[in-house]
Coordinates of N, CA and C in Angstrom, one line a residue:
M1 N 68.8 -25.9 -38.5 CA 68.1 -25.7 -37.4 C 68.4 -26.8 -36.2
T2 N 68.8 -28.0 -36.7 CA 69.1 -29.2 -35.8 C 70.3 -28.7 -35.0
E3 N 71.3 -28.2 -35.7 CA 72.5 -27.9 -34.9 C 72.3 -26.7 -34.0
L4 N 71.5 -25.7 -34.4 CA 71.1 -24.6 -33.5 C 70.4 -25.0 -32.3
L5 N 69.5 -25.9 -32.5 CA 68.6 -26.5 -31.3 C 69.6 -27.2 -30.3
S6 N 70.4 -28.0 -30.9 CA 71.3 -28.7 -30.1 C 72.2 -27.8 -29.2
S7 N 72.7 -26.7 -29.8 CA 73.4 -25.7 -29.1 C 72.7 -25.0 -28.0
L8 N 71.4 -24.7 -28.4 CA 70.6 -24.0 -27.3 C 70.2 -24.9 -26.3
K9 N 70.1 -26.2 -26.6 CA 69.7 -27.1 -25.5 C 70.9 -27.3 -24.6
S10 N 72.1 -27.3 -25.1 CA 73.3 -27.3 -24.1 C 73.4 -26.2 -23.2
E11 N 73.1 -25.0 -23.9 CA 73.0 -23.8 -22.9 C 71.8 -24.0 -21.9
W12 N 70.7 -24.4 -22.3 CA 69.7 -24.6 -21.4 C 70.0 -25.5 -20.3
N13 N 70.6 -26.7 -20.6 CA 71.0 -27.6 -19.6 C 71.9 -27.0 -18.6
R14 N 72.9 -26.2 -19.1 CA 73.9 -25.6 -18.1 C 73.1 -24.5 -17.3
S15 N 72.2 -23.8 -17.8 CA 71.4 -22.9 -17.0 C 70.5 -23.5 -16.0
Q16 N 70.0 -24.7 -16.3 CA 69.2 -25.5 -15.4 C 70.0 -26.0 -14.2
N17 N 71.2 -26.1 -14.4 CA 72.2 -26.6 -13.2 C 72.4 -25.5 -12.1
G18 N 72.1 -24.3 -12.4 CA 72.4 -23.2 -11.5 C 71.4 -23.3 -10.2
L19 N 72.0 -23.4 -9.1 CA 71.2 -23.6 -7.9 C 70.5 -22.2 -7.4
T20 N 71.1 -21.1 -8.0 CA 70.5 -19.8 -7.4 C 69.4 -19.3 -8.3
D21 N 69.1 -19.9 -9.4 CA 68.1 -19.5 -10.2 C 66.8 -19.8 -9.9
R22 N 65.9 -18.9 -9.4 CA 64.5 -19.2 -8.9 C 63.5 -18.6 -10.0
S23 N 63.9 -18.0 -11.1 CA 63.0 -17.5 -12.0 C 62.1 -18.5 -12.7
P24 N 61.0 -18.0 -13.2 CA 60.0 -19.0 -13.8 C 60.6 -19.7 -15.0
L25 N 60.1 -20.8 -15.4 CA 60.6 -21.6 -16.5 C 60.6 -20.8 -17.8
Y26 N 59.5 -20.0 -18.1 CA 59.4 -19.3 -19.4 C 60.5 -18.2 -19.4
H27 N 60.8 -17.7 -18.3 CA 61.9 -16.7 -18.1 C 63.3 -17.2 -18.5
R28 N 63.5 -18.4 -18.0 CA 64.8 -19.1 -18.2 C 64.9 -19.4 -19.7
L29 N 63.9 -19.9 -20.3 CA 63.9 -20.2 -21.7 C 64.0 -18.8 -22.5
Y30 N 63.4 -17.8 -22.2 CA 63.5 -16.4 -22.8 C 65.0 -16.0 -22.7
T31 N 65.6 -16.3 -21.4 CA 67.0 -15.8 -21.3 C 68.0 -16.5 -22.2
V32 N 67.7 -17.8 -22.4 CA 68.6 -18.5 -23.3 C 68.4 -18.1 -24.7
L33 N 67.2 -18.0 -25.1 CA 66.9 -17.4 -26.5 C 67.5 -16.0 -26.8
K34 N 67.2 -15.1 -25.8 CA 67.7 -13.8 -25.9 C 69.2 -13.6 -26.0
A35 N 69.9 -14.4 -25.2 CA 71.3 -14.5 -25.3 C 71.9 -14.9 -26.6
A36 N 71.2 -15.9 -27.1 CA 71.6 -16.4 -28.5 C 71.4 -15.3 -29.6
I37 N 70.3 -14.5 -29.4 CA 70.0 -13.5 -30.4 C 71.1 -12.3 -30.1
L38 N 71.3 -11.9 -29.0 CA 72.1 -10.8 -28.7 C 73.6 -11.1 -29.1
D39 N 74.0 -12.3 -29.0 CA 75.6 -12.5 -29.4 C 75.6 -13.1 -30.8
G40 N 74.4 -13.1 -31.5 CA 74.6 -13.3 -32.9 C 74.5 -14.8 -33.2
T41 N 74.3 -15.7 -32.2 CA 74.3 -17.1 -32.5 C 73.2 -17.3 -33.5
I42 N 72.0 -16.7 -33.1 CA 70.8 -16.6 -34.2 C 71.0 -15.3 -34.8
P43 N 71.3 -15.3 -36.1 CA 71.5 -14.0 -36.8 C 70.3 -13.2 -37.2
Y44 N 70.5 -12.0 -37.6 CA 69.5 -11.1 -38.0 C 68.7 -11.8 -39.2
D45 N 67.4 -11.8 -39.2 CA 66.5 -12.2 -40.2 C 66.4 -13.7 -40.3
A46 N 67.2 -14.4 -39.3 CA 67.0 -15.9 -39.3 C 65.6 -16.3 -38.6
Q47 N 65.0 -17.4 -39.1 CA 63.8 -17.8 -38.5 C 64.1 -18.5 -37.2
M48 N 63.2 -18.1 -36.2 CA 63.4 -18.7 -34.8 C 62.7 -20.1 -34.8
P49 N 63.1 -20.9 -33.9 CA 62.4 -22.2 -33.9 C 61.0 -22.0 -33.5
T50 N 60.1 -22.9 -34.0 CA 58.7 -22.8 -33.8 C 58.5 -23.2 -32.3
E51 N 57.2 -22.9 -31.9 CA 56.8 -23.2 -30.6 C 56.8 -24.7 -30.4
Q52 N 56.4 -25.4 -31.4 CA 56.5 -26.8 -31.4 C 57.9 -27.4 -31.1
Q53 N 58.9 -26.8 -31.8 CA 60.3 -27.2 -31.7 C 60.8 -26.8 -30.3
L54 N 60.4 -25.8 -29.7 CA 60.9 -25.3 -28.4 C 60.3 -26.3 -27.3
V55 N 59.0 -26.7 -27.6 CA 58.3 -27.7 -26.6 C 59.2 -29.0 -26.8
A56 N 59.5 -29.5 -27.9 CA 60.2 -30.8 -28.1 C 61.6 -30.7 -27.6
T57 N 62.3 -29.7 -27.9 CA 63.7 -29.5 -27.5 C 63.9 -29.4 -26.0
F58 N 63.1 -28.5 -25.4 CA 63.4 -28.1 -24.0 C 62.4 -28.8 -23.0
D59 N 61.5 -29.6 -23.5 CA 60.6 -30.4 -22.7 C 59.8 -29.4 -21.8
V60 N 59.2 -28.4 -22.4 CA 58.4 -27.4 -21.7 C 57.0 -27.4 -22.3
S61 N 56.0 -26.7 -21.7 CA 54.7 -26.7 -22.2 C 54.6 -25.7 -23.4
R62 N 53.6 -25.8 -24.2 CA 53.3 -24.9 -25.1 C 53.1 -23.5 -24.7
I63 N 52.5 -23.3 -23.5 CA 52.3 -22.0 -22.8 C 53.6 -21.4 -22.5
T64 N 54.5 -22.2 -22.0 CA 55.9 -21.7 -21.6 C 56.6 -21.2 -22.8
A65 N 56.6 -22.0 -24.0 CA 57.2 -21.6 -25.2 C 56.7 -20.3 -25.7
K66 N 55.3 -20.2 -25.7 CA 54.7 -19.0 -26.2 C 55.0 -17.8 -25.4
R67 N 55.0 -17.9 -24.1 CA 55.3 -16.8 -23.3 C 56.8 -16.3 -23.5
A68 N 57.7 -17.2 -23.7 CA 59.1 -16.8 -24.0 C 59.2 -16.1 -25.3
M69 N 58.5 -16.5 -26.3 CA 58.5 -15.9 -27.6 C 57.7 -14.6 -27.5
D70 N 56.7 -14.5 -26.8 CA 56.0 -13.2 -26.6 C 56.9 -12.1 -25.9
D71 N 57.7 -12.6 -24.9 CA 58.7 -11.6 -24.4 C 59.8 -11.1 -25.3
L72 N 60.2 -12.0 -26.1 CA 61.2 -11.6 -27.2 C 60.6 -10.6 -28.2
A73 N 59.4 -10.8 -28.6 CA 58.7 -9.9 -29.5 C 58.4 -8.6 -28.8
A74 N 58.1 -8.6 -27.5 CA 57.9 -7.4 -26.8 C 59.1 -6.4 -26.7
E75 N 60.3 -7.2 -26.7 CA 61.6 -6.4 -26.6 C 62.1 -6.1 -28.0
N76 N 61.2 -6.3 -29.0 CA 61.7 -6.0 -30.4 C 62.9 -6.8 -30.8
L77 N 63.0 -8.0 -30.4 CA 64.1 -8.8 -30.8 C 63.7 -9.8 -31.9
V78 N 62.4 -10.2 -32.0 CA 61.8 -11.0 -33.0 C 60.5 -10.3 -33.5
A79 N 60.1 -10.7 -34.7 CA 58.8 -10.2 -35.2 C 58.2 -11.5 -35.8
R80 N 56.8 -11.5 -35.7 CA 56.0 -12.6 -36.2 C 55.5 -12.2 -37.7
F81 N 55.6 -13.1 -38.6 CA 55.1 -12.9 -39.9 C 54.2 -14.0 -40.3
R82 N 53.0 -13.7 -40.7 CA 51.9 -14.6 -41.0 C 52.5 -15.6 -42.1
G83 N 52.4 -16.9 -41.7 CA 52.8 -17.8 -42.8 C 54.3 -18.1 -42.8
K84 N 55.2 -17.3 -42.2 CA 56.5 -17.4 -42.3 C 57.2 -17.7 -40.9
G85 N 56.4 -17.6 -39.8 CA 57.0 -17.8 -38.5 C 57.6 -16.5 -37.9
S86 N 58.3 -16.7 -36.9 CA 59.1 -15.6 -36.2 C 60.4 -15.4 -36.7
H87 N 60.9 -14.2 -37.0 CA 62.3 -14.0 -37.4 C 62.9 -12.9 -36.5
V88 N 64.3 -13.1 -36.5 CA 65.0 -12.2 -35.7 C 65.2 -10.8 -36.4
I89 N 64.8 -9.8 -35.7 CA 64.9 -8.4 -36.2 C 66.0 -7.6 -35.5
Y90 N 66.7 -8.2 -34.5 CA 67.9 -7.6 -33.8 C 69.1 -7.7 -34.7
Q91 N 69.8 -6.6 -35.0 CA 71.0 -6.7 -35.7 C 72.2 -6.7 -34.8
Y92 N 72.9 -7.8 -34.8 CA 74.2 -8.0 -34.0 C 75.3 -7.0 -34.5
N93 N 75.8 -6.3 -33.6 CA 77.0 -5.5 -33.9 C 78.2 -5.8 -33.0
P94 N 79.3 -6.3 -33.5 CA 80.5 -6.7 -32.6 C 80.9 -5.5 -31.8
K95 N 81.3 -5.8 -30.6 CA 81.9 -4.7 -29.7 C 83.1 -4.3 -30.2
A96 N 83.4 -3.0 -30.0 CA 84.7 -2.5 -30.5 C 85.7 -3.1 -29.5
V97 N 86.9 -3.4 -30.1 CA 88.1 -3.9 -29.4 C 88.9 -2.7 -28.9
R98 N 89.1 -2.6 -27.6 CA 89.9 -1.5 -27.1 C 91.3 -2.0 -26.7
A99 N 92.3 -1.1 -26.9 CA 93.6 -1.3 -26.3 C 94.1 -2.8 -26.6
P100 N 94.2 -3.1 -27.9 CA 94.8 -4.4 -28.2 C 96.3 -4.5 -28.0
L101 N 96.7 -5.6 -27.5 CA 98.2 -5.8 -27.3 C 98.6 -6.9 -28.2
V102 N 99.4 -6.6 -29.3 CA 99.8 -7.6 -30.2 C 101.2 -8.0 -30.2
G103 N 101.5 -9.2 -30.5 CA 102.9 -9.6 -30.6 C 103.5 -10.0 -29.3
M104 N 102.7 -10.3 -28.3 CA 103.3 -10.5 -27.0 C 103.9 -11.9 -27.0
L105 N 105.1 -12.0 -26.3 CA 105.8 -13.3 -26.3 C 105.5 -13.9 -25.0
E106 N 105.1 -15.2 -25.0 CA 104.9 -16.0 -23.8 C 104.8 -17.4 -24.0
N107 N 105.0 -18.2 -22.9 CA 105.0 -19.6 -23.2 C 103.6 -20.1 -22.8
L108 N 102.7 -20.3 -24.0 CA 101.4 -20.7 -23.7 C 101.2 -22.0 -23.0
V109 N 102.1 -22.9 -23.4 CA 102.0 -24.2 -22.9 C 102.1 -24.3 -21.4
E110 N 103.1 -23.5 -20.9 CA 103.4 -23.5 -19.4 C 102.3 -22.8 -18.7
I111 N 101.8 -21.7 -19.2 CA 100.5 -21.0 -18.6 C 99.4 -22.0 -18.5
A112 N 99.2 -22.7 -19.6 CA 98.0 -23.7 -19.6 C 98.1 -24.9 -18.6
R113 N 99.4 -25.0 -18.0 CA 99.6 -26.1 -17.1 C 99.5 -25.6 -15.8
L114 N 99.3 -24.4 -15.5 CA 99.2 -23.8 -14.2 C 97.9 -24.3 -13.6
G115 N 97.8 -24.7 -12.3 CA 96.6 -24.9 -11.6 C 95.9 -26.3 -12.0
T116 N 94.7 -26.4 -11.4 CA 93.9 -27.7 -11.7 C 92.8 -27.3 -12.7
M117 N 92.6 -28.1 -13.6 CA 91.6 -27.8 -14.8 C 90.4 -28.7 -14.6
R118 N 89.3 -28.1 -14.6 CA 87.9 -28.8 -14.7 C 87.2 -28.5 -15.9
V119 N 86.8 -29.5 -16.8 CA 86.2 -29.4 -18.0 C 84.7 -29.3 -17.8
V120 N 84.1 -28.1 -18.1 CA 82.6 -27.9 -18.0 C 81.9 -28.5 -19.1
T121 N 82.4 -28.3 -20.3 CA 81.7 -28.9 -21.4 C 82.7 -29.0 -22.6
T122 N 82.6 -30.0 -23.5 CA 83.3 -30.1 -24.7 C 82.2 -30.7 -25.7
E123 N 82.1 -29.9 -26.7 CA 80.9 -30.2 -27.7 C 81.1 -29.5 -29.0
R124 N 80.4 -30.1 -30.0 CA 80.3 -29.3 -31.3 C 79.1 -28.4 -31.3
A125 N 79.2 -27.1 -31.5 CA 78.0 -26.2 -31.3 C 78.2 -25.0 -32.3
V126 N 77.1 -24.4 -32.5 CA 77.1 -23.2 -33.2 C 77.7 -22.0 -32.5
P127 N 78.8 -21.4 -33.0 CA 79.3 -20.2 -32.3 C 78.5 -19.0 -32.3
P128 N 78.8 -18.0 -31.4 CA 78.2 -16.7 -31.5 C 78.7 -15.9 -32.9
A129 N 77.9 -15.0 -33.3 CA 78.3 -14.4 -34.6 C 79.7 -13.8 -34.7
G130 N 80.1 -13.2 -33.5 CA 81.5 -12.7 -33.6 C 82.5 -13.6 -33.8
I131 N 82.4 -14.8 -33.2 CA 83.3 -16.0 -33.3 C 83.2 -16.5 -34.7
R132 N 82.0 -16.7 -35.2 CA 81.8 -17.2 -36.6 C 82.5 -16.3 -37.6
Q133 N 82.5 -15.0 -37.4 CA 83.1 -14.1 -38.3 C 84.6 -14.2 -38.3
I134 N 85.2 -14.4 -37.1 CA 86.7 -14.6 -36.9 C 87.1 -16.0 -37.7
L135 N 86.3 -17.0 -37.5 CA 86.6 -18.2 -38.0 C 86.2 -18.4 -39.4
A136 N 85.5 -17.5 -40.0 CA 85.0 -17.5 -41.3 C 84.0 -18.6 -41.6
L137 N 83.0 -18.8 -40.6 CA 82.0 -19.8 -40.7 C 80.7 -19.4 -41.1
A138 N 79.8 -20.1 -41.8 CA 78.4 -19.7 -42.3 C 77.6 -19.8 -40.9
D139 N 76.5 -19.2 -41.1 CA 75.5 -19.0 -39.9 C 75.3 -20.3 -39.1
H140 N 75.1 -21.5 -39.6 CA 74.8 -22.6 -38.9 C 75.9 -23.7 -38.9
E141 N 77.1 -23.3 -39.2 CA 78.3 -24.2 -39.2 C 78.7 -24.2 -37.7
V142 N 79.3 -25.4 -37.4 CA 79.7 -25.7 -36.0 C 81.2 -25.7 -35.9
A143 N 81.6 -25.5 -34.6 CA 83.0 -25.6 -34.2 C 83.2 -26.4 -32.8
Q144 N 84.3 -26.8 -32.5 CA 84.5 -27.5 -31.3 C 84.5 -26.4 -30.1
K145 N 83.6 -26.5 -29.2 CA 83.5 -25.6 -28.1 C 84.0 -26.4 -26.9
V146 N 84.9 -25.7 -26.1 CA 85.3 -26.1 -24.8 C 85.3 -25.1 -23.8
V147 N 84.7 -25.4 -22.6 CA 84.7 -24.5 -21.5 C 85.3 -25.2 -20.3
R148 N 86.2 -24.6 -19.7 CA 87.0 -25.1 -18.6 C 87.2 -24.0 -17.5
I149 N 87.3 -24.5 -16.2 CA 87.5 -23.7 -15.1 C 89.0 -24.1 -14.5
C150 N 89.8 -23.1 -14.3 CA 91.1 -23.4 -13.7 C 91.2 -22.9 -12.3
S151 N 91.7 -23.7 -11.4 CA 91.8 -23.3 -10.0 C 93.2 -23.4 -9.6
N152 N 93.5 -22.6 -8.4 CA 94.9 -22.6 -8.0 C 95.1 -23.6 -7.0
E153 N 96.3 -23.7 -6.4 CA 96.7 -24.8 -5.5 C 95.7 -24.9 -4.2
H154 N 95.0 -23.8 -4.0 CA 94.1 -23.8 -2.8 C 92.7 -24.2 -3.2
G155 N 92.5 -24.5 -4.4 CA 91.2 -25.0 -4.9 C 90.3 -23.7 -5.3
E156 N 90.8 -22.6 -5.4 CA 90.0 -21.3 -5.7 C 90.1 -21.1 -7.2
A157 N 88.9 -21.1 -7.8 CA 88.7 -20.9 -9.2 C 89.2 -19.5 -9.6
Y158 N 90.1 -19.4 -10.5 CA 90.6 -18.0 -10.8 C 90.5 -17.7 -12.3
A159 N 90.2 -18.7 -13.2 CA 90.0 -18.5 -14.7 C 89.0 -19.3 -15.2
Y160 N 88.2 -18.7 -16.1 CA 87.2 -19.3 -16.9 C 87.6 -19.2 -18.4
Y161 N 87.7 -20.4 -19.0 CA 88.3 -20.5 -20.3 C 87.1 -21.0 -21.2
R162 N 87.0 -20.2 -22.4 CA 86.2 -20.7 -23.4 C 86.8 -20.5 -24.7
S163 N 86.8 -21.7 -25.5 CA 87.4 -21.8 -26.8 C 86.5 -22.3 -27.9
W164 N 86.8 -21.8 -29.1 CA 86.1 -22.4 -30.3 C 87.3 -22.8 -31.3
T165 N 87.3 -24.0 -31.8 CA 88.3 -24.5 -32.7 C 87.6 -25.2 -33.9
I166 N 88.2 -25.0 -35.1 CA 87.8 -25.7 -36.3 C 88.8 -26.7 -36.7
G167 N 88.4 -27.8 -37.2 CA 89.4 -28.9 -37.7 C 89.7 -29.9 -36.7
V168 N 88.9 -29.9 -35.6 CA 89.1 -30.9 -34.6 C 88.3 -32.3 -34.9
H169 N 89.2 -33.3 -35.0 CA 88.5 -34.6 -35.4 C 88.5 -35.8 -34.3
K170 N 89.3 -35.5 -33.3 CA 89.5 -36.6 -32.3 C 90.0 -36.1 -30.9
G171 N 89.8 -36.8 -29.9 CA 90.5 -36.6 -28.7 C 90.0 -35.4 -27.7
F172 N 89.0 -34.6 -28.2 CA 88.7 -33.6 -27.3 C 87.7 -34.1 -26.2
T173 N 88.0 -35.0 -25.4 CA 87.2 -35.6 -24.4 C 87.5 -34.9 -23.0
R174 N 86.6 -34.9 -22.1 CA 86.7 -34.4 -20.7 C 88.1 -34.9 -20.1
N175 N 88.3 -36.2 -20.1 CA 89.3 -36.8 -19.5 C 90.6 -36.4 -20.1
K176 N 90.8 -36.3 -21.4 CA 92.1 -35.9 -22.0 C 92.3 -34.3 -21.8
L177 N 91.2 -33.5 -22.0 CA 91.4 -32.1 -21.8 C 91.8 -31.7 -20.3
E178 N 91.5 -32.6 -19.4 CA 91.9 -32.3 -18.0 C 93.2 -32.7 -17.6
K179 N 93.8 -33.6 -18.5 CA 95.2 -34.1 -18.4 C 96.3 -33.5 -19.2
H180 N 95.8 -32.9 -20.4 CA 96.7 -32.3 -21.4 C 96.3 -30.9 -21.6
T181 N 97.2 -30.1 -22.1 CA 97.0 -28.8 -22.5 C 96.1 -28.8 -23.7
R182 N 95.5 -27.7 -24.1 CA 94.7 -27.6 -25.3 C 95.7 -27.4 -26.5
L183 N 96.8 -26.9 -26.4 CA 97.8 -26.8 -27.5 C 98.3 -28.2 -27.9
E184 N 98.5 -29.1 -26.8 CA 98.9 -30.4 -27.1 C 97.8 -31.2 -27.9
M185 N 96.6 -31.0 -27.6 CA 95.3 -31.5 -28.1 C 95.2 -31.1 -29.6
L186 N 95.6 -29.8 -29.8 CA 95.4 -29.3 -31.1 C 96.5 -29.9 -32.1
R187 N 97.7 -30.1 -31.6 CA 98.8 -30.7 -32.4 C 98.4 -32.2 -32.6
E188 N 97.8 -32.8 -31.7 CA 97.4 -34.2 -32.0 C 96.3 -34.2 -33.1
N189 N 95.6 -33.2 -33.3 CA 94.7 -33.1 -34.4 C 95.3 -32.6 -35.7
G190 N 96.7 -32.4 -35.7 CA 97.3 -31.9 -36.9 C 97.2 -30.4 -37.0
I191 N 96.7 -29.7 -35.9 CA 96.7 -28.2 -36.0 C 97.8 -27.6 -35.3
H192 N 98.7 -27.0 -36.1 CA 99.9 -26.4 -35.6 C 99.8 -24.9 -35.7
L193 N 99.6 -24.2 -34.6 CA 99.5 -22.7 -34.6 C 100.8 -22.1 -34.9
T194 N 100.9 -21.2 -35.9 CA 102.1 -20.5 -36.2 C 102.1 -19.1 -35.8
Q195 N 101.0 -18.6 -35.4 CA 100.9 -17.2 -34.9 C 99.6 -17.0 -34.0
V196 N 99.9 -16.3 -32.9 CA 98.8 -16.1 -32.0 C 98.7 -14.5 -31.8
K197 N 97.5 -14.0 -32.2 CA 97.3 -12.5 -31.8 C 96.6 -12.5 -30.5
Q198 N 96.9 -11.5 -29.7 CA 96.3 -11.4 -28.4 C 95.7 -10.0 -28.2
V199 N 94.5 -10.0 -27.5 CA 93.9 -8.8 -27.1 C 93.6 -8.8 -25.6
I200 N 93.8 -7.7 -24.9 CA 93.6 -7.7 -23.5 C 92.5 -6.6 -23.2
S201 N 91.5 -6.8 -22.4 CA 90.6 -5.8 -22.1 C 89.8 -6.3 -20.8
A202 N 88.6 -5.8 -20.5 CA 87.9 -6.2 -19.3 C 86.6 -6.6 -19.8
E203 N 85.9 -7.4 -19.0 CA 84.5 -7.8 -19.3 C 83.8 -7.9 -17.9
S204 N 82.4 -7.5 -17.9 CA 81.7 -7.7 -16.7 C 81.3 -9.2 -16.5
A205 N 81.3 -9.7 -15.2 CA 81.0 -11.1 -15.0 C 79.5 -11.3 -15.1
S206 N 79.2 -12.3 -16.0 CA 77.8 -12.7 -16.0 C 77.4 -13.5 -14.7
A207 N 76.1 -13.8 -14.5 CA 75.7 -14.5 -13.3 C 76.5 -15.9 -13.3
R208 N 76.5 -16.7 -14.3 CA 77.2 -17.9 -14.3 C 78.7 -17.8 -14.1
I209 N 79.3 -17.0 -14.7 CA 80.8 -16.8 -14.5 C 81.1 -16.3 -13.1
A210 N 80.3 -15.4 -12.7 CA 80.4 -14.8 -11.4 C 80.4 -15.9 -10.3
E211 N 79.4 -16.8 -10.5 CA 79.3 -17.9 -9.4 C 80.6 -18.8 -9.5
E212 N 81.1 -19.1 -10.7 CA 82.2 -19.9 -10.9 C 83.6 -19.3 -10.4
L213 N 83.7 -18.0 -10.5 CA 85.0 -17.4 -10.1 C 84.9 -16.7 -8.7
G214 N 83.8 -16.8 -8.1 CA 83.6 -16.1 -6.8 C 83.7 -14.7 -6.7
V215 N 83.0 -13.9 -7.7 CA 82.9 -12.5 -7.6 C 81.4 -12.2 -7.8
E216 N 81.2 -10.8 -7.6 CA 79.8 -10.3 -7.7 C 79.4 -10.2 -9.1
V217 N 78.2 -10.4 -9.4 CA 77.6 -10.2 -10.9 C 77.9 -8.8 -11.3
G218 N 78.5 -8.7 -12.5 CA 78.9 -7.4 -13.0 C 80.2 -6.9 -12.6
A219 N 81.0 -7.7 -11.8 CA 82.3 -7.3 -11.4 C 83.2 -7.4 -12.6
A220 N 84.3 -6.5 -12.7 CA 85.2 -6.4 -13.8 C 86.2 -7.5 -13.7
L221 N 86.3 -8.3 -14.9 CA 87.2 -9.4 -15.0 C 88.2 -9.1 -16.0
L222 N 89.4 -9.6 -15.8 CA 90.4 -9.5 -16.9 C 90.0 -10.3 -18.0
W223 N 90.0 -9.8 -19.2 CA 89.6 -10.6 -20.4 C 90.8 -10.7 -21.5
I224 N 91.2 -11.9 -21.8 CA 92.2 -12.0 -22.7 C 91.7 -13.0 -23.9
R225 N 91.8 -12.4 -25.1 CA 91.5 -13.3 -26.2 C 92.8 -13.6 -27.1
R226 N 92.9 -14.9 -27.4 CA 94.0 -15.2 -28.3 C 93.4 -15.8 -29.6
I227 N 93.7 -15.3 -30.7 CA 93.3 -15.8 -32.0 C 94.5 -16.5 -32.7
G228 N 94.3 -17.8 -33.0 CA 95.3 -18.7 -33.4 C 95.2 -18.9 -34.9
H229 N 96.4 -18.7 -35.6 CA 96.6 -18.8 -37.0 C 97.4 -20.0 -37.3
V230 N 97.1 -20.7 -38.5 CA 98.0 -21.7 -39.0 C 98.8 -21.1 -40.1
D231 N 99.7 -22.0 -40.7 CA 100.7 -21.5 -41.6 C 100.1 -20.8 -42.8
S232 N 98.9 -21.2 -43.2 CA 98.2 -20.6 -44.4 C 97.7 -19.2 -44.1
G233 N 97.7 -18.9 -42.7 CA 97.2 -17.6 -42.4 C 95.7 -17.7 -41.9
D234 N 95.1 -18.7 -42.1 CA 93.7 -18.9 -41.7 C 93.6 -19.0 -40.1
V235 N 92.5 -18.5 -39.6 CA 92.2 -18.5 -38.2 C 91.5 -19.9 -38.0
V236 N 92.0 -20.6 -37.0 CA 91.4 -21.8 -36.7 C 91.0 -22.0 -35.2
D237 N 91.3 -21.0 -34.5 CA 91.1 -21.1 -33.0 C 91.0 -19.8 -32.3
V238 N 89.9 -19.7 -31.5 CA 89.7 -18.5 -30.8 C 89.5 -18.9 -29.3
F239 N 90.4 -18.3 -28.5 CA 90.4 -18.6 -27.0 C 90.1 -17.4 -26.2
D240 N 89.2 -17.5 -25.3 CA 88.8 -16.3 -24.4 C 89.1 -16.8 -22.9
G241 N 89.8 -16.0 -22.3 CA 90.1 -16.2 -20.8 C 89.6 -15.2 -20.0
L242 N 88.7 -15.6 -19.0 CA 88.2 -14.4 -18.1 C 88.9 -14.8 -16.7
Y243 N 89.4 -13.7 -16.1 CA 90.2 -14.0 -14.8 C 89.7 -13.1 -13.7
N244 N 89.6 -13.7 -12.5 CA 89.3 -13.0 -11.3 C 90.6 -12.3 -10.9
P245 N 90.7 -10.9 -11.0 CA 91.9 -10.1 -10.8 C 92.5 -10.2 -9.4
E246 N 91.6 -10.7 -8.4 CA 92.1 -10.9 -7.0 C 92.8 -12.2 -6.8
R247 N 92.7 -13.1 -7.8 CA 93.5 -14.4 -7.7 C 94.4 -14.7 -8.9
F248 N 94.6 -13.6 -9.7 CA 95.3 -13.8 -11.0 C 96.1 -12.5 -11.4
Q249 N 97.2 -12.6 -11.7 CA 98.1 -11.4 -12.2 C 98.7 -11.8 -13.5
Y250 N 98.7 -10.8 -14.4 CA 99.2 -11.1 -15.7 C 100.6 -10.2 -15.8
V251 N 101.7 -10.9 -16.0 CA 103.0 -10.3 -15.9 C 103.7 -10.5 -17.3
M252 N 104.2 -9.4 -17.8 CA 104.9 -9.4 -19.2 C 106.2 -8.8 -19.0
I253 N 107.3 -9.6 -19.5 CA 108.6 -9.1 -19.4 C 109.2 -9.0 -20.9
S254 N 109.5 -7.8 -21.1 CA 110.0 -7.5 -22.5 C 111.5 -7.3 -22.6
S255 N 112.2 -7.8 -23.6 CA 113.6 -7.6 -23.6 C 113.8 -6.8 -24.9
F256 N 114.9 -5.8 -24.7 CA 115.2 -4.9 -25.8 C 116.7 -5.2 -26.2
D257 N 117.0 -5.1 -27.5 CA 118.3 -5.2 -28.0 C 119.1 -3.9 -27.7

């Protein structure tokens, strides 16, 4: 529960930094908890934090914590059981992957060096259920989470990068991540990717990402996921890139014998 609360607190802190959010405090807490349930960070049948834990973690009143939990119960996301607390009753189902593009050849290091990088966060956190499944992690196991924004030479943000990595022991600081590519940092940790599987699709912009990339909420963004394997075949890295299509183009050149 400690790792989960730490991850939720990080999301809460980032949501509090939004200048455009005028919603009541209980609704902001409800939104953070709901997102964690919907993406499987808090899995089906898991016990929710108690109201006392929410009060202590998020520095809110008991009334605020209760109102947030009441709203989750009203949406049939959690249920209260006498003597057992509140448990998640929503069953996470991973989204179907459409139009995968596998085996694409590209220079990942050169792509990573394009533009100016700003690190939003680097921390050890509990991944969403879909990421845990890919990385073969148990419910409350943590991975290294990195969120970065990449801007072009005009200072316009065109990419929102989010990655989850296991096996990181050193060096994933803001300063180093802004000066070196993530692949270089992985190698520094003894992680040598031997295969990268890639999926390309589209995703609607959330409020936070829309603000970062200069698009409307719900706008279609190019979504690229790269799943990194090491020599043993194990998956150790999941990278998601969201791109503003007005500021970024993806070009592939194929050669044939």
